[in-house]
Amino acid sequence: MFDILTLAALREEISDRLLGGRVQKIVQTSPLALAIEVYAGRRLTIIADADPQDPRLLLTERGPASDPEQVTPLLLLLRKYVRGGRLIEVGQPPLERVLWLTFEKFLEDEHRGRREAVQAGELVRTRLAIELMGRHSNLILVSEDGRVHDAIKRVTPAMSAARPILPGRPYEPPPPQVKRDPRRLTPDGVLSLAREAAPAAELPSVLVQALAGFSPQMAREATYRACGTFAVTAGELAADPVAAERLARAVNEVIAPLERGGWEPTVYLSDDQPVAFAAIRLSYLGGLTVEVYPTMSAAIERYFAQRASGPAAIAERHARRRQRLLQQIEEARERAEARLRALEQELERAREAEQWRQMGELIYAYLAAIQPGQTELVVEGLQIPLDPELSPSENAQAYFERYRKAQSAAQQVPPRIDEALRELAYLEQLAVLTRLAESAEELEQLRQEWELFRAPRRDHESPRRRRSRAPAFRRPRAWVTSRGDRIYVGRHGRENDSITFELARPDDAWLHARGLAGAHVVVHWAGPEDPAVLETAAALAAWYSDGRGSSRVPVDVTQRRYVRRIPGAGPGLVSYRNERTLHVRPQSPESLGLRQD
């Protein structure tokens, strides 16, 4: 729907309302979206989103709401070169789904004393290329000399040999379309492209493939205006010169607003749900409810506002937040694994400590036998390398120094290995609980827990004090059995800690999937221990663990009194004893027939 007509209508709108305006604020609202607030008699915000599934561009009166996690090199460059500057040009390359926003700004004195590409006080012009081309959509900041400052999506040569987009490289516009110009299409041209296509090819598809800048929506509209339906084949058109003449005229009508304006921003609804928007009237959607808007942005905002509140949009935002958090956790896990490998290598070297001591002692024992410049001492079955630049005594001292360092490492490295292993276990737990999170609230709790984990630890701060700084959360979720037993299941590390060490009584049952990351489960007994309830709780523990996809999962059961926090570990990591193991099939609360408290 963001075709050349929509972008042309937006170009005209932005130019009319914002040209000459001053940029007040620039924020990044998501990993692929920018909001640029401009004052031109009133404050308006340009929203540009390069999402591959849902790219968009519009003007809105709502102020930009930033995402504090999104501070990228591109955003910093925009703030440097664009914020405080003026919008001086809005352009669109002919028949391209690209909009240029050109800004100019004087670099102020704040940059003096730094090594800048331009002198402070010099007028700088930059362009923001907004490319809305489906999965190839991008937002690219380009310098006055045509080089890429940065892009919201960097494209390496491995990703695209034809058009890499990286800082410092010349900006290359999208490759020109080797297609016919729809503005100059004649009836003979229509017949020609129909005869060149396969006879059974659908006519709208033929137009999209043959005409530069023609979108599927534009092609369906032109075909419908010419033939009364868009279910027409190329072969049918090729056999009907009159229809070809009508189609040429219809194509010209569809494309005409590019030259003369006269936009009719519309939104089309089916059962009160928006299904399309356009910069012109769409005859082929005439059977739907039509809403007409004064500006293209108003139509786009109407279309996306209702979609944003629908179940599919909510699920998509939920998935994006989950994926972002999982990516951050995975990066931390990779760093922890690299640190663990380095520590294990260091410990392996430390195990050679006795060999260094023995070599030093043997050098001292055979000092008289070592000649100046000698590179090796072979004695008692050992080959001892010597540094010919050092005296025999200095060689011995060097081996003793290596011995002392290895001894020190042997003492210091194991605790650091234990710490790295605890960190990896916690990150695995956090990743699993993030994958299993069922609501936006649960994801937010996990994100806050992750932020607390990432925050610098204060050496003097006790674990109790650190836990007190954790985010507050609502009452833990619980399910009630027919007898009145309550089964509590943790949704994040802090809640695992809470239900285990604050809510559970010493004789309550505590369950956890054996050897797998997942939730703590506590059974708050309403009477004597019930084996059937334990089986139910074990099925829940398996369901809320990394073993959800397995047919059978081992689940350990013990009394809460036998569970202990692991000192120095993240929230939710525990040790336990006196357990027994149940082998159960993972089942959801719904399939178990449980009633949520």
Coordinates of C-alpha atoms in Angstrom, one line a residue:
M1 CA 0.0 0.0 0.0
F2 CA 3.0 2.3 0.4
D3 CA 3.3 2.6 -3.4
I4 CA 4.6 5.5 -5.4
L5 CA 1.1 7.2 -5.2
T6 CA 1.0 7.0 -1.4
L7 CA 4.6 8.4 -1.1
A8 CA 3.8 11.2 -3.6
A9 CA 0.8 12.2 -1.5
L10 CA 3.0 12.1 1.6
R11 CA 5.7 14.1 -0.1
E12 CA 3.2 16.8 -1.0
E13 CA 1.7 16.8 2.5
I14 CA 5.1 16.9 4.4
S15 CA 6.3 19.7 2.0
D16 CA 3.2 21.8 2.5
R17 CA 3.1 21.4 6.3
L18 CA 6.7 21.2 7.4
L19 CA 9.0 22.8 4.8
G20 CA 11.3 25.3 6.6
G21 CA 10.4 23.9 10.0
R22 CA 13.0 23.3 12.7
V23 CA 13.7 19.8 14.0
Q24 CA 13.0 19.8 17.7
K25 CA 13.5 16.2 18.7
I26 CA 14.6 12.9 17.2
V27 CA 14.0 9.6 18.9
Q28 CA 14.1 5.9 18.0
T29 CA 10.7 4.3 18.8
S30 CA 11.8 0.7 17.9
P31 CA 14.8 -1.0 16.4
L32 CA 13.7 0.0 12.9
A33 CA 11.6 3.2 13.5
L34 CA 12.4 6.9 13.9
A35 CA 10.2 9.8 15.1
I36 CA 11.3 13.3 14.0
E37 CA 9.4 16.2 15.7
V38 CA 9.4 19.4 13.5
Y39 CA 8.1 22.8 14.5
A40 CA 6.6 24.8 11.6
G41 CA 4.0 27.0 13.2
R42 CA 2.9 23.9 15.1
R43 CA 4.6 20.7 16.2
L44 CA 4.2 17.6 14.0
T45 CA 6.0 14.3 14.1
I46 CA 7.3 12.3 11.1
I47 CA 7.1 8.6 11.8
A48 CA 9.3 6.5 9.6
D49 CA 9.5 2.7 10.1
A50 CA 11.6 0.3 8.0
D51 CA 9.9 -2.9 9.4
P52 CA 10.2 -5.5 6.6
Q53 CA 6.6 -6.7 7.2
D54 CA 4.9 -3.4 7.9
P55 CA 7.0 -0.4 6.7
R56 CA 5.3 2.9 7.1
L57 CA 5.6 6.7 6.9
L58 CA 3.2 9.4 8.2
L59 CA 2.8 12.7 9.9
T60 CA 1.1 12.8 13.3
E61 CA 0.2 15.4 15.9
R62 CA 1.2 13.0 18.7
G63 CA 4.6 13.7 20.2
P64 CA 7.2 11.0 19.8
A65 CA 7.4 8.4 22.5
S66 CA 11.0 7.1 22.6
D67 CA 12.2 3.6 23.6
P68 CA 15.1 4.2 26.1
E69 CA 16.7 1.0 25.0
Q70 CA 17.0 2.2 21.4
V71 CA 20.1 4.5 21.3
T72 CA 22.0 3.6 18.1
P73 CA 24.8 5.1 16.1
L74 CA 22.3 6.3 13.6
L75 CA 20.2 8.1 16.2
L76 CA 23.3 9.8 17.6
L77 CA 24.3 11.0 14.1
L78 CA 20.8 12.3 13.5
R79 CA 20.9 14.2 16.7
K80 CA 24.3 15.7 15.7
Y81 CA 23.5 16.6 12.1
V82 CA 19.7 17.0 12.0
R83 CA 18.3 18.0 15.4
G84 CA 18.1 21.8 15.6
G85 CA 18.4 22.1 11.8
R86 CA 15.7 22.9 9.2
L87 CA 13.8 20.8 6.7
I88 CA 14.6 22.4 3.4
E89 CA 13.5 19.9 0.8
V90 CA 11.2 16.9 0.4
G91 CA 11.8 14.9 -2.8
Q92 CA 10.9 11.6 -4.5
P93 CA 12.8 10.0 -7.3
P94 CA 10.5 9.4 -10.3
L95 CA 8.5 6.2 -9.9
E96 CA 10.4 5.1 -6.8
R97 CA 9.2 4.1 -3.3
V98 CA 11.8 6.4 -1.8
L99 CA 11.3 9.8 -0.1
W100 CA 14.2 12.2 0.5
L101 CA 14.1 14.6 3.5
T102 CA 16.9 17.2 3.2
F103 CA 18.0 19.1 6.3
E104 CA 20.5 21.8 6.9
K105 CA 22.2 22.8 10.1
F106 CA 25.0 24.9 11.4
L107 CA 27.3 22.9 13.7
E108 CA 27.4 24.8 16.9
D109 CA 30.2 25.6 19.2
E110 CA 29.6 22.5 21.2
H111 CA 31.7 20.6 18.7
R112 CA 34.7 22.8 19.0
G113 CA 37.8 21.1 20.4
R114 CA 36.8 17.8 18.7
R115 CA 38.1 16.5 15.5
E116 CA 35.2 17.0 13.2
A117 CA 34.7 16.3 9.5
V118 CA 33.6 20.0 9.1
Q119 CA 34.4 23.1 11.1
A120 CA 32.1 24.4 13.8
G121 CA 29.7 27.0 12.5
E122 CA 29.7 25.6 8.9
L123 CA 26.4 24.9 7.3
V124 CA 25.9 21.2 6.8
R125 CA 23.3 19.5 4.6
T126 CA 22.3 15.9 5.1
R127 CA 19.6 13.7 3.6
L128 CA 17.5 11.0 5.1
A129 CA 16.5 8.5 2.5
I130 CA 13.3 6.8 3.5
E131 CA 13.1 3.6 1.4
L132 CA 9.8 1.8 1.8
M133 CA 10.3 -1.3 -0.3
G134 CA 9.0 -4.2 1.7
R135 CA 11.7 -6.4 3.2
H136 CA 14.3 -4.1 1.6
S137 CA 13.0 -1.0 3.5
N138 CA 15.6 1.1 5.2
L139 CA 16.3 4.6 6.6
I140 CA 19.7 5.9 5.5
L141 CA 21.4 9.1 6.5
V142 CA 23.5 10.5 3.7
S143 CA 26.1 13.2 3.8
E144 CA 26.3 16.2 1.4
D145 CA 29.1 14.4 -0.6
G146 CA 26.8 11.4 -1.1
R147 CA 28.4 9.0 1.5
V148 CA 26.4 7.0 4.0
H149 CA 26.7 8.3 7.5
D150 CA 24.7 5.3 8.8
A151 CA 21.5 3.3 8.3
I152 CA 18.9 1.8 10.5
K153 CA 19.7 -1.5 8.8
R154 CA 23.3 -1.9 7.7
V155 CA 23.8 -4.2 4.7
T156 CA 27.1 -5.9 4.3
P157 CA 28.5 -7.1 0.9
A158 CA 27.8 -10.7 2.1
M159 CA 24.1 -9.7 2.4
S160 CA 23.9 -7.8 -0.9
A161 CA 26.9 -7.7 -3.3
A162 CA 24.9 -5.4 -5.5
R163 CA 24.0 -2.7 -2.9
P164 CA 25.9 -2.8 0.4
I165 CA 24.9 0.0 2.8
L166 CA 27.6 0.8 5.3
P167 CA 29.0 3.9 7.0
G168 CA 31.6 5.6 4.7
R169 CA 30.5 4.0 1.5
P170 CA 28.9 6.0 -1.4
Y171 CA 25.2 5.9 -1.2
E172 CA 23.8 4.0 -4.2
P173 CA 20.1 4.5 -4.9
P174 CA 17.9 1.4 -5.5
P175 CA 18.8 -0.1 -8.9
P176 CA 16.8 1.4 -11.7
Q177 CA 13.7 -0.6 -12.9
V178 CA 14.1 -2.0 -16.3
K179 CA 10.4 -1.6 -17.0
R180 CA 8.1 0.5 -19.1
D181 CA 7.2 4.0 -17.9
P182 CA 3.4 3.8 -17.0
R183 CA 3.1 7.6 -17.7
R184 CA 3.8 7.0 -21.4
L185 CA 1.8 3.8 -21.9
T186 CA -0.2 3.6 -25.1
P187 CA -2.8 1.0 -26.3
D188 CA -0.1 -0.5 -28.6
G189 CA 2.2 -0.8 -25.6
V190 CA -0.6 -2.5 -23.6
L191 CA -1.1 -5.1 -26.4
S192 CA 2.7 -5.6 -26.7
L193 CA 3.1 -6.4 -23.0
A194 CA 0.0 -8.6 -23.0
R195 CA 1.4 -10.6 -26.0
E196 CA 4.8 -11.0 -24.4
A197 CA 3.3 -12.5 -21.2
A198 CA 2.1 -16.0 -20.8
P199 CA -1.6 -16.2 -22.0
A200 CA -2.8 -17.6 -18.7
A201 CA -0.9 -14.9 -16.6
E202 CA -3.2 -12.7 -14.5
L203 CA -3.3 -9.2 -16.0
P204 CA -2.6 -7.3 -12.7
S205 CA 0.5 -9.5 -12.2
V206 CA 1.6 -8.7 -15.8
L207 CA 1.2 -4.9 -15.1
V208 CA 3.3 -5.1 -11.9
Q209 CA 6.1 -7.0 -13.7
A210 CA 6.0 -4.7 -16.8
L211 CA 5.4 -1.2 -15.4
A212 CA 7.9 0.8 -13.3
G213 CA 6.6 1.6 -9.9
F214 CA 3.3 -0.1 -10.4
S215 CA 2.1 -1.8 -7.2
P216 CA -0.4 -4.7 -7.1
Q217 CA -3.0 -2.4 -5.7
M218 CA -2.6 0.1 -8.6
A219 CA -2.6 -2.8 -11.1
R220 CA -5.8 -4.3 -9.7
E221 CA -7.5 -0.8 -9.8
A222 CA -6.4 -0.1 -13.4
T223 CA -7.6 -3.6 -14.6
Y224 CA -10.9 -3.2 -12.8
R225 CA -11.5 0.3 -14.3
A226 CA -10.8 -1.1 -17.8
C227 CA -12.5 -4.5 -17.6
G228 CA -15.0 -4.3 -14.7
T229 CA -13.1 -7.1 -12.9
F230 CA -9.4 -7.8 -12.2
A231 CA -9.8 -11.5 -13.0
V232 CA -8.5 -11.0 -16.5
T233 CA -5.7 -12.9 -18.2
A234 CA -3.1 -11.5 -20.6
G235 CA -4.4 -13.8 -23.4
E236 CA -7.9 -12.3 -23.0
L237 CA -6.5 -8.8 -23.2
A238 CA -4.3 -9.6 -26.2
A239 CA -7.3 -10.7 -28.1
D240 CA -9.3 -7.5 -27.4
P241 CA -7.8 -4.2 -28.8
V242 CA -10.7 -2.2 -27.3
A243 CA -10.0 -3.5 -23.8
A244 CA -6.3 -2.7 -24.4
E245 CA -7.2 0.9 -25.2
R246 CA -9.4 1.1 -22.1
L247 CA -6.6 -0.3 -20.0
A248 CA -4.1 2.2 -21.3
R249 CA -6.5 5.0 -20.4
A250 CA -7.1 3.4 -17.0
V251 CA -3.4 3.2 -16.3
N252 CA -3.0 6.9 -17.2
E253 CA -5.9 7.8 -14.9
V254 CA -4.4 5.9 -11.9
I255 CA -1.0 7.4 -12.4
A256 CA -2.2 11.0 -13.3
P257 CA -2.2 12.4 -9.7
L258 CA 1.6 12.1 -9.8
E259 CA 1.5 15.1 -12.2
R260 CA -1.6 17.1 -11.2
G261 CA -2.2 16.1 -7.5
G262 CA -5.9 15.7 -6.5
W263 CA -5.4 13.0 -3.9
E264 CA -8.3 11.2 -2.3
P265 CA -6.9 9.5 0.9
T266 CA -9.2 6.6 1.7
V267 CA -9.4 3.7 4.1
Y268 CA -11.5 0.5 3.3
L269 CA -13.1 -1.5 6.0
S270 CA -14.6 -5.0 6.1
D271 CA -16.7 -5.8 9.2
D272 CA -15.3 -2.6 10.8
Q273 CA -11.8 -3.8 10.3
P274 CA -9.4 -1.7 8.0
V275 CA -8.1 -3.9 5.2
A276 CA -6.6 -1.3 2.9
F277 CA -5.7 2.4 2.4
A278 CA -4.9 4.3 -0.8
A279 CA -4.1 7.8 -2.1
I280 CA -6.8 7.5 -4.7
R281 CA -10.3 6.0 -4.8
L282 CA -10.2 2.3 -5.4
S283 CA -13.2 1.1 -7.5
Y284 CA -12.4 -2.5 -7.1
L285 CA -13.0 -2.2 -3.3
G286 CA -16.3 -0.3 -3.8
G287 CA -18.2 -3.1 -2.0
L288 CA -16.5 -2.3 1.3
T289 CA -17.1 0.5 3.7
V290 CA -15.1 3.6 2.6
E291 CA -13.8 6.3 4.9
V292 CA -12.4 9.5 3.3
Y293 CA -9.7 11.6 5.1
P294 CA -8.3 15.1 4.5
T295 CA -4.7 13.9 4.4
M296 CA -2.8 10.8 3.5
S297 CA -1.3 10.7 7.0
A298 CA -4.7 10.7 8.6
A299 CA -5.8 7.7 6.5
I300 CA -2.6 5.8 7.3
E301 CA -2.9 6.6 11.0
R302 CA -6.5 5.4 11.0
Y303 CA -5.5 2.2 9.3
F304 CA -2.7 1.3 11.6
A305 CA -4.3 2.6 14.8
Q306 CA -7.1 -0.1 14.7
R307 CA -4.7 -2.8 13.5
A308 CA -2.3 -1.9 16.4
S309 CA -5.0 -2.7 18.9
G310 CA -6.0 -6.0 17.3
P311 CA -4.9 -9.5 18.5
A312 CA -2.5 -10.0 15.7
A313 CA -0.7 -6.7 16.3
I314 CA -0.5 -7.3 20.0
A315 CA 0.9 -10.8 19.4
E316 CA 3.5 -9.3 17.0
R317 CA 4.6 -6.7 19.5
H318 CA 4.8 -9.4 22.2
A319 CA 7.0 -11.5 19.9
R320 CA 9.3 -8.6 19.1
R321 CA 9.8 -7.8 22.7
R322 CA 10.5 -11.4 23.5
Q323 CA 13.0 -11.7 20.6
R324 CA 14.8 -8.6 21.6
L325 CA 15.2 -9.8 25.2
L326 CA 16.3 -13.3 24.1
Q327 CA 18.9 -11.8 21.8
Q328 CA 20.4 -9.8 24.7
I329 CA 20.4 -12.8 26.9
E330 CA 22.1 -14.9 24.2
E331 CA 24.8 -12.3 23.7
A332 CA 25.5 -12.4 27.5
R333 CA 25.5 -16.2 27.4
E334 CA 28.1 -16.2 24.6
R335 CA 30.3 -13.8 26.6
A336 CA 30.0 -16.0 29.7
E337 CA 30.9 -19.1 27.7
A338 CA 34.0 -17.4 26.2
R339 CA 35.0 -16.3 29.7
L340 CA 34.5 -19.9 31.0
R341 CA 36.7 -21.3 28.2
A342 CA 39.5 -18.9 29.0
L343 CA 39.3 -19.7 32.7
E344 CA 39.4 -23.5 32.0
Q345 CA 42.5 -23.0 29.8
E346 CA 44.1 -20.9 32.6
L347 CA 43.3 -23.7 35.1
E348 CA 44.8 -26.3 32.8
R349 CA 48.0 -24.2 32.6
A350 CA 48.0 -23.9 36.4
R351 CA 48.1 -27.7 36.7
E352 CA 51.6 -27.5 35.3
A353 CA 52.8 -25.6 38.4
E354 CA 54.7 -28.6 39.9
Q355 CA 56.6 -29.0 36.6
W356 CA 57.8 -25.4 36.7
R357 CA 59.0 -25.8 40.3
Q358 CA 60.8 -29.0 39.5
M359 CA 62.5 -27.4 36.5
G360 CA 63.7 -24.5 38.6
E361 CA 65.1 -26.8 41.3
L362 CA 67.0 -29.0 38.7
I363 CA 68.6 -25.9 37.1
Y364 CA 69.9 -24.9 40.6
A365 CA 71.1 -28.5 41.2
Y366 CA 73.1 -28.5 37.9
L367 CA 74.3 -24.9 37.8
A368 CA 77.9 -26.0 37.3
A369 CA 77.0 -28.1 34.2
I370 CA 75.3 -25.2 32.4
Q371 CA 77.4 -23.4 29.8
P372 CA 76.9 -19.7 28.9
G373 CA 74.5 -19.4 25.9
Q374 CA 73.1 -22.9 26.5
T375 CA 69.5 -23.3 25.2
E376 CA 68.5 -26.6 26.9
L377 CA 69.3 -28.7 29.9
V378 CA 68.5 -32.4 29.6
V379 CA 68.6 -34.1 33.0
E380 CA 66.6 -36.8 34.8
G381 CA 64.6 -37.5 31.7
L382 CA 63.4 -33.8 31.4
Q383 CA 64.2 -31.4 28.6
I384 CA 64.3 -27.9 30.2
P385 CA 64.4 -25.0 27.8
L386 CA 66.8 -22.2 28.7
D387 CA 67.0 -18.6 27.7
P388 CA 70.5 -18.0 26.4
E389 CA 70.3 -14.3 27.3
L390 CA 69.8 -15.2 31.0
S391 CA 72.2 -16.6 33.5
P392 CA 71.5 -20.1 34.9
S393 CA 70.3 -18.6 38.2
E394 CA 68.0 -16.1 36.3
N395 CA 66.5 -19.1 34.3
A396 CA 65.8 -20.9 37.5
Q397 CA 64.1 -17.8 39.0
A398 CA 62.0 -17.4 35.9
Y399 CA 60.7 -21.0 36.4
F400 CA 60.0 -20.3 40.0
E401 CA 58.1 -17.1 39.1
R402 CA 55.9 -19.1 36.6
Y403 CA 55.4 -21.6 39.5
R404 CA 54.2 -18.9 41.9
K405 CA 51.8 -17.5 39.2
A406 CA 50.4 -20.9 38.4
Q407 CA 49.9 -21.6 42.1
S408 CA 48.0 -18.3 42.5
A409 CA 45.9 -19.1 39.5
A410 CA 45.2 -22.6 40.9
Q411 CA 43.7 -20.9 43.9
Q412 CA 41.8 -18.0 42.2
V413 CA 40.5 -19.6 39.0
P414 CA 38.1 -22.3 40.4
P415 CA 35.9 -19.8 42.2
R416 CA 35.7 -17.7 39.0
I417 CA 34.8 -20.8 37.1
D418 CA 32.0 -21.5 39.6
E419 CA 30.8 -18.0 39.2
A420 CA 30.8 -18.3 35.4
L421 CA 28.8 -21.6 35.7
R422 CA 26.3 -19.9 38.0
E423 CA 25.9 -17.1 35.5
L424 CA 25.3 -19.5 32.6
A425 CA 22.8 -21.4 34.7
Y426 CA 20.9 -18.2 35.5
L427 CA 21.0 -17.0 31.9
E428 CA 19.6 -20.3 30.7
Q429 CA 16.8 -20.0 33.3
L430 CA 16.1 -16.4 32.2
A431 CA 16.0 -17.5 28.5
V432 CA 13.6 -20.4 29.1
L433 CA 11.3 -18.3 31.2
T434 CA 11.3 -15.6 28.5
R435 CA 10.4 -18.1 25.9
L436 CA 7.6 -19.4 28.1
A437 CA 6.2 -15.9 29.1
E438 CA 2.5 -15.7 28.2
S439 CA 1.7 -12.0 28.7
A440 CA 3.2 -8.6 28.3
E441 CA 3.3 -8.2 32.0
E442 CA 5.4 -11.4 32.4
L443 CA 7.8 -10.2 29.7
E444 CA 8.1 -6.8 31.4
Q445 CA 9.0 -8.5 34.7
L446 CA 11.6 -10.6 33.0
R447 CA 13.0 -7.5 31.2
Q448 CA 13.3 -5.6 34.5
E449 CA 15.0 -8.6 36.1
W450 CA 17.4 -8.7 33.2
E451 CA 18.2 -5.0 33.6
L452 CA 18.9 -5.6 37.3
F453 CA 21.2 -8.4 36.4
R454 CA 23.0 -6.2 33.9
A455 CA 23.4 -3.3 36.3
P456 CA 26.9 -3.0 37.9
R457 CA 27.0 -5.0 41.2
R458 CA 28.0 -3.0 44.3
D459 CA 30.7 -4.9 46.1
H460 CA 29.4 -3.8 49.5
E461 CA 25.8 -4.7 48.7
S462 CA 24.4 -7.8 50.4
P463 CA 22.3 -10.3 48.4
R464 CA 19.3 -9.3 50.6
R465 CA 19.8 -5.6 49.7
R466 CA 20.1 -6.4 46.0
R467 CA 16.9 -8.5 46.1
S468 CA 15.1 -5.5 47.7
R469 CA 16.0 -3.4 44.6
A470 CA 14.2 -5.9 42.3
P471 CA 11.0 -4.8 40.7
A472 CA 7.8 -5.3 42.5
F473 CA 5.4 -7.8 41.0
R474 CA 1.8 -8.8 41.4
R475 CA 0.5 -11.8 43.3
P476 CA 2.1 -15.1 42.0
R477 CA -0.2 -17.1 39.8
A478 CA -1.9 -20.0 41.5
W479 CA -4.2 -22.8 40.6
V480 CA -6.6 -24.5 43.0
T481 CA -7.4 -28.2 43.2
S482 CA -10.8 -29.6 43.9
R483 CA -9.7 -30.2 47.5
G484 CA -8.4 -26.6 47.9
D485 CA -4.7 -27.2 47.5
R486 CA -2.9 -24.2 45.9
I487 CA -0.3 -24.8 43.2
Y488 CA 2.0 -21.8 42.7
V489 CA 4.2 -21.4 39.6
G490 CA 6.9 -18.8 39.3
R491 CA 7.1 -16.7 36.1
H492 CA 10.5 -15.2 36.6
G493 CA 13.5 -15.5 38.9
R494 CA 12.3 -13.1 41.5
E495 CA 8.9 -14.8 41.7
N496 CA 10.6 -18.2 41.9
D497 CA 12.5 -16.9 44.9
S498 CA 9.3 -15.4 46.4
I499 CA 7.1 -18.5 46.2
T500 CA 9.9 -20.7 47.4
F501 CA 11.3 -18.7 50.3
E502 CA 8.6 -16.3 51.3
L503 CA 5.3 -18.0 50.5
A504 CA 5.9 -21.7 50.9
R505 CA 5.8 -23.4 54.3
P506 CA 8.6 -25.8 55.3
D507 CA 6.4 -28.9 54.7
D508 CA 5.0 -27.7 51.4
A509 CA 6.0 -29.6 48.3
W510 CA 8.6 -28.0 46.0
L511 CA 9.0 -29.2 42.4
H512 CA 11.3 -28.5 39.5
A513 CA 12.1 -30.2 36.2
R514 CA 15.3 -32.2 36.8
G515 CA 18.3 -30.8 35.0
L516 CA 16.3 -28.3 33.0
A517 CA 15.8 -24.6 33.4
G518 CA 12.2 -23.6 34.3
A519 CA 9.8 -22.4 36.9
H520 CA 9.7 -23.3 40.6
V521 CA 6.4 -25.0 41.6
V522 CA 5.1 -25.1 45.2
V523 CA 2.1 -27.0 46.4
H524 CA 0.5 -25.3 49.4
W525 CA -1.3 -28.3 51.0
A526 CA -4.9 -28.0 52.2
G527 CA -4.6 -31.4 53.9
P528 CA -2.3 -34.4 53.9
E529 CA 0.0 -34.9 51.0
D530 CA -1.9 -36.2 47.9
P531 CA 0.0 -38.2 45.3
A532 CA -2.6 -37.2 42.6
V533 CA -2.0 -33.5 43.3
L534 CA 1.8 -34.1 43.2
E535 CA 1.4 -35.7 39.7
T536 CA -0.6 -32.6 38.6
A537 CA 2.0 -30.2 40.0
A538 CA 4.8 -32.2 38.4
A539 CA 3.0 -32.0 35.0
L540 CA 2.8 -28.2 35.5
A541 CA 6.5 -28.0 36.4
A542 CA 7.3 -29.9 33.2
W543 CA 5.0 -27.6 31.2
Y544 CA 6.7 -24.5 32.5
S545 CA 10.2 -25.8 31.8
D546 CA 12.6 -26.3 28.9
G547 CA 11.1 -29.8 28.5
R548 CA 7.7 -28.6 27.4
G549 CA 8.1 -30.2 24.0
S550 CA 9.2 -33.6 25.4
S551 CA 6.9 -36.6 25.8
R552 CA 8.2 -37.4 29.3
V553 CA 10.1 -35.1 31.7
P554 CA 11.7 -36.0 35.0
V555 CA 10.5 -33.7 37.8
D556 CA 12.2 -33.6 41.3
V557 CA 10.0 -33.3 44.3
T558 CA 11.1 -32.4 47.8
Q559 CA 9.9 -30.5 50.8
R560 CA 10.5 -26.8 50.9
R561 CA 12.7 -27.2 54.0
Y562 CA 15.3 -28.9 51.9
V563 CA 15.7 -26.1 49.3
R564 CA 18.5 -23.5 49.7
R565 CA 19.6 -20.5 47.7
I566 CA 22.9 -20.7 46.0
P567 CA 25.2 -18.0 47.4
G568 CA 26.1 -15.4 44.8
A569 CA 23.8 -16.9 42.2
G570 CA 21.0 -15.1 40.4
P571 CA 17.4 -15.2 41.7
G572 CA 15.7 -18.5 41.3
L573 CA 18.9 -20.7 41.4
V574 CA 18.8 -23.1 44.3
S575 CA 20.2 -26.4 45.5
Y576 CA 18.0 -29.1 47.2
R577 CA 18.2 -32.6 48.7
N578 CA 16.1 -35.5 49.9
E579 CA 14.3 -35.4 46.5
R580 CA 12.4 -38.1 44.6
T581 CA 11.8 -38.0 40.9
L582 CA 8.5 -38.3 39.0
H583 CA 8.4 -38.9 35.3
V584 CA 5.4 -37.1 33.8
R585 CA 4.0 -35.8 30.6
P586 CA 4.0 -31.9 30.4
Q587 CA 0.5 -30.6 30.5
S588 CA -1.0 -27.1 30.5
P589 CA -3.3 -25.9 33.3
E590 CA -6.2 -26.0 30.9
S591 CA -5.6 -29.6 29.9
L592 CA -5.3 -30.5 33.6
G593 CA -8.7 -28.9 34.3
L594 CA -7.3 -26.6 36.9
R595 CA -9.1 -23.5 38.1
Q596 CA -6.9 -20.4 38.4
D597 CA -7.1 -18.6 41.8

